[in-house]
Tab-separated table of C-alpha atoms and ligand atoms in Angstrom:
chain	number	residue	atom	x	y	z
A	456	MET	CA	8.857	-3.132	27.433
A	457	ALA	CA	11.165	-5.441	25.535
A	458	LEU	CA	13.745	-5.368	22.805
A	459	LEU	CA	12.746	-7.643	19.943
A	460	ASP	CA	15.018	-9.544	17.519
A	461	ILE	CA	15.022	-8.177	13.982
A	462	LEU	CA	14.861	-10.557	11.002
A	463	GLU	CA	17.460	-9.931	8.311
A	464	PHE	CA	17.283	-10.250	4.519
A	465	PRO	CA	17.020	-12.782	2.887
A	466	ASP	CA	14.979	-14.396	5.684
A	467	PRO	CA	11.832	-15.735	3.943
A	468	ARG	CA	9.655	-14.664	6.900
A	469	LEU	CA	10.168	-11.059	5.721
A	470	ARG	CA	7.988	-12.037	2.721
A	471	THR	CA	4.898	-12.708	4.883
A	472	GLN	CA	1.716	-10.700	4.248
A	473	ALA	CA	0.670	-9.188	7.613
A	474	LYS	CA	-2.931	-9.459	8.859
A	475	PRO	CA	-5.056	-6.510	10.010
A	476	ILE	CA	-5.588	-5.760	13.695
A	477	GLU	CA	-9.262	-6.467	14.396
A	478	GLN	CA	-9.369	-5.161	17.915
A	479	MET	CA	-7.120	-2.920	19.975
A	480	ASP	CA	-6.068	-4.522	23.221
A	481	ASP	CA	-3.155	-4.579	25.650
A	482	GLU	CA	-1.254	-7.040	23.508
A	483	VAL	CA	-1.336	-4.724	20.479
A	484	ARG	CA	-0.389	-1.736	22.645
A	485	ARG	CA	2.539	-3.735	24.033
A	486	LEU	CA	3.610	-4.584	20.475
A	487	CYS	CA	3.569	-0.837	19.598
A	488	ASP	CA	5.718	-0.013	22.648
A	489	ASP	CA	8.171	-2.848	21.991
A	490	LEU	CA	8.505	-1.803	18.331
A	491	LEU	CA	9.278	1.781	19.383
A	492	GLU	CA	11.809	0.649	21.976
A	493	THR	CA	13.491	-1.697	19.476
A	494	MET	CA	13.575	1.024	16.794
A	495	TYR	CA	15.066	3.637	19.159
A	496	GLU	CA	17.673	1.237	20.472
A	497	ALA	CA	18.865	0.243	16.965
A	498	PRO	CA	18.735	3.234	16.271
A	499	GLY	CA	16.350	3.490	13.351
A	500	ILE	CA	13.664	5.820	12.018
A	501	GLY	CA	11.065	3.164	11.181
A	502	LEU	CA	10.161	-0.420	12.056
A	503	ALA	CA	7.335	-2.710	10.949
A	504	ALA	CA	5.980	-5.664	12.957
A	505	THR	CA	6.959	-8.002	10.080
A	506	GLN	CA	10.619	-7.255	10.843
A	507	VAL	CA	10.268	-8.709	14.347
A	508	ASN	CA	8.391	-11.750	13.004
A	509	VAL	CA	4.945	-10.532	14.116
A	510	HIS	CA	2.689	-10.641	11.083
A	511	ARG	CA	0.167	-7.963	12.044
A	512	ARG	CA	-0.369	-4.599	10.319
A	513	VAL	CA	1.476	-2.344	12.771
A	514	LEU	CA	4.372	0.028	12.104
A	515	VAL	CA	6.176	2.751	14.005
A	516	CYS	CA	8.415	5.588	12.928
A	517	ASP	CA	10.109	8.719	14.215
A	518	VAL	CA	12.106	10.920	11.837
A	519	SER	CA	12.813	13.646	14.442
A	520	GLU	CA	16.449	14.325	15.405
A	521	ASP	CA	15.897	13.706	19.118
A	522	GLN	CA	13.509	10.712	19.126
A	523	SER	CA	10.729	13.034	20.295
A	524	GLN	CA	8.007	12.290	17.714
A	525	PRO	CA	6.967	8.640	17.897
A	526	LEU	CA	4.220	7.727	15.425
A	527	VAL	CA	2.195	4.518	15.438
A	528	PHE	CA	0.209	3.377	12.385
A	529	ILE	CA	-2.148	0.415	12.731
A	530	ASN	CA	-3.823	-0.992	9.583
A	531	PRO	CA	-2.290	1.855	7.523
A	532	GLU	CA	-3.676	2.600	4.058
A	533	ILE	CA	-2.417	5.065	1.492
A	534	VAL	CA	-5.530	6.933	0.349
A	535	GLU	CA	-3.788	9.532	-1.847
A	536	GLN	CA	-0.346	9.804	-3.364
A	537	SER	CA	1.366	12.524	-5.359
A	538	ALA	CA	2.396	12.001	-8.982
A	539	ASP	CA	5.679	13.715	-8.109
A	540	GLU	CA	8.345	11.399	-6.799
A	541	SER	CA	11.367	11.968	-4.640
A	542	THR	CA	14.508	9.912	-4.238
A	543	TYR	CA	16.002	8.922	-0.905
A	544	ASP	CA	18.971	6.818	-0.017
A	545	GLU	CA	17.060	4.135	1.880
A	546	GLY	CA	18.365	1.720	4.455
A	547	CYS	CA	16.598	-0.888	6.570
A	548	LEU	CA	17.246	-2.526	9.917
A	549	SER	CA	16.587	-5.831	8.113
A	550	VAL	CA	19.303	-5.027	5.534
A	551	PRO	CA	22.015	-3.692	7.871
A	552	GLY	CA	24.930	-1.823	6.336
A	553	PHE	CA	23.402	-1.253	2.878
A	554	TYR	CA	21.821	1.892	1.424
A	555	GLU	CA	20.398	2.420	-2.068
A	556	SER	CA	18.427	5.146	-3.842
A	557	VAL	CA	14.700	4.479	-4.215
A	558	ASP	CA	12.063	6.671	-5.934
A	559	ARG	CA	8.643	6.912	-4.321
A	560	PRO	CA	5.709	9.351	-4.341
A	561	ASP	CA	6.890	12.555	-2.708
A	562	SER	CA	3.782	12.946	-0.525
A	563	VAL	CA	1.009	10.609	0.609
A	564	VAL	CA	-2.140	10.754	2.698
A	565	VAL	CA	-2.271	7.807	5.083
A	566	ARG	CA	-5.328	6.586	6.982
A	567	ALA	CA	-4.680	4.408	10.042
A	568	LEU	CA	-5.535	3.770	13.680
A	569	ASN	CA	-3.367	5.175	16.467
A	570	ARG	CA	-2.182	3.387	19.633
A	571	GLU	CA	-5.576	4.088	21.215
A	572	GLY	CA	-7.408	2.525	18.271
A	573	GLU	CA	-8.728	5.867	16.987
A	574	ALA	CA	-8.852	6.490	13.238
A	575	PHE	CA	-6.786	9.372	11.837
A	576	GLU	CA	-5.596	10.672	8.493
A	577	MET	CA	-2.256	12.356	7.997
A	578	GLN	CA	-0.604	14.041	5.031
A	579	LEU	CA	3.068	13.093	4.958
A	580	ASP	CA	5.915	14.644	2.990
A	581	GLY	CA	9.637	14.266	2.660
A	582	LEU	CA	11.496	11.670	4.698
A	583	LEU	CA	8.403	10.773	6.747
A	584	ALA	CA	6.415	9.988	3.560
A	585	THR	CA	9.256	7.785	2.328
A	586	CYS	CA	9.631	6.061	5.673
A	587	VAL	CA	5.933	5.194	6.049
A	588	GLN	CA	5.772	3.859	2.464
A	589	HIS	CA	8.885	1.744	3.151
A	590	GLU	CA	7.284	0.363	6.338
A	591	ILE	CA	3.918	-0.354	4.654
A	592	ASP	CA	5.882	-2.335	2.057
A	593	HIS	CA	7.204	-4.526	4.908
A	594	LEU	CA	3.619	-5.359	5.936
A	595	ASN	CA	3.114	-6.607	2.370
A	596	GLY	CA	6.308	-8.669	2.370
A	597	LYS	CA	8.233	-6.170	0.250
A	598	LEU	CA	11.740	-4.781	0.855
A	599	PHE	CA	13.550	-1.730	-0.549
A	600	VAL	CA	16.043	-4.066	-2.245
A	601	ASP	CA	13.161	-5.218	-4.487
A	602	TYR	CA	13.369	-1.796	-6.200
A	603	ILE	CA	17.085	-1.985	-7.077
A	604	SER	CA	18.821	-3.971	-9.806
A	605	PRO	CA	18.908	-7.768	-9.419
A	606	VAL	CA	22.702	-7.649	-9.576
A	607	LYS	CA	22.922	-5.254	-6.627
A	608	ARG	CA	20.272	-7.204	-4.697
A	609	GLN	CA	22.155	-10.477	-5.225
A	610	ARG	CA	25.400	-8.878	-4.047
A	611	ILE	CA	23.704	-7.677	-0.838
A	612	ARG	CA	22.130	-11.104	-0.311
A	613	ALA	CA	25.508	-12.865	-0.683
A	614	LYS	CA	27.245	-10.494	1.765
A	615	LEU	CA	24.529	-10.825	4.400
A	616	GLU	CA	24.359	-14.629	4.032
A	617	LYS	CA	28.116	-14.766	4.580
A	618	GLN	CA	27.767	-12.690	7.777
A	619	HIS	CA	24.907	-14.888	8.988
A	620	LYS	CA	26.999	-18.049	8.466
A	621	LYS	CA	29.874	-16.547	10.422
A	622	ARG	CA	27.541	-15.634	13.261
A	623	ALA	CA	25.828	-19.038	13.429
I	1071	QAP	C1	13.461	2.989	6.714
I	1071	QAP	O1	15.213	2.384	8.161
I	1071	QAP	C2	14.032	4.147	5.932
I	1071	QAP	O2	21.804	-0.271	7.662
I	1071	QAP	C3	13.908	2.894	8.145
I	1071	QAP	O3	23.334	-0.472	9.839
I	1071	QAP	C4	15.398	4.441	5.938
I	1071	QAP	O4	15.570	2.936	10.293
I	1071	QAP	C5	13.223	4.936	5.188
I	1071	QAP	C6	19.591	1.313	10.075
I	1071	QAP	C7	15.900	5.511	5.202
I	1071	QAP	C8	13.727	6.001	4.471
I	1071	QAP	C9	15.055	6.319	4.488
I	1071	QAP	C10	20.080	0.801	8.894
I	1071	QAP	C11	20.381	1.217	11.203
I	1071	QAP	C12	18.251	1.913	10.165
I	1071	QAP	C13	21.332	0.224	8.823
I	1071	QAP	C14	16.009	2.460	9.275
I	1071	QAP	C15	22.109	0.124	9.980
I	1071	QAP	C16	21.632	0.623	11.166
I	1071	QAP	C17	17.357	1.913	9.145
I	1072	CO	CO1	12.885	-1.617	6.472
């Protein structure tokens, strides 16, 4: 297992469209495990491969209080979504220190492969539905800051760029 480095907004690599996994193998299973380890260490509730600069369609999440319910979604697809929306204050390990309200469908049905490469479908509600939609966005090069006002997004970008310069 390994901790992976997380890309931070506005890194252009976060805009990459991830490619589907064609075949489950040890390398993909290792990626799943490393994503979970990196997410738990952060700590976070969701992490997409895009965020660690691996442009494959893999995401992990765990919204339980005690890190007891790891979920792996490979090649995830939303096959149904509710008309009703809910609003969450979203954050992102790639946008550290910033949280903004985002509206998304309140429940979704997601079809994906698990860590063993088996297909499954899951109905998700509440925070888990929001989290998986947020992570699928990453696989498509999209960030939660794309849903907020350009003024707020620019302010976040400027603050993070300043931090990155200091660190470099
Ligand atoms: C996505 O985000 C999410 O700013 C997962 O300083 C978040 O795990 C979906 C984190 C909220 C729905 C609601 C963020 C950790 C973790 C930070 C995360 C930070 C440290 C974010
Ligand atoms: Co995120």
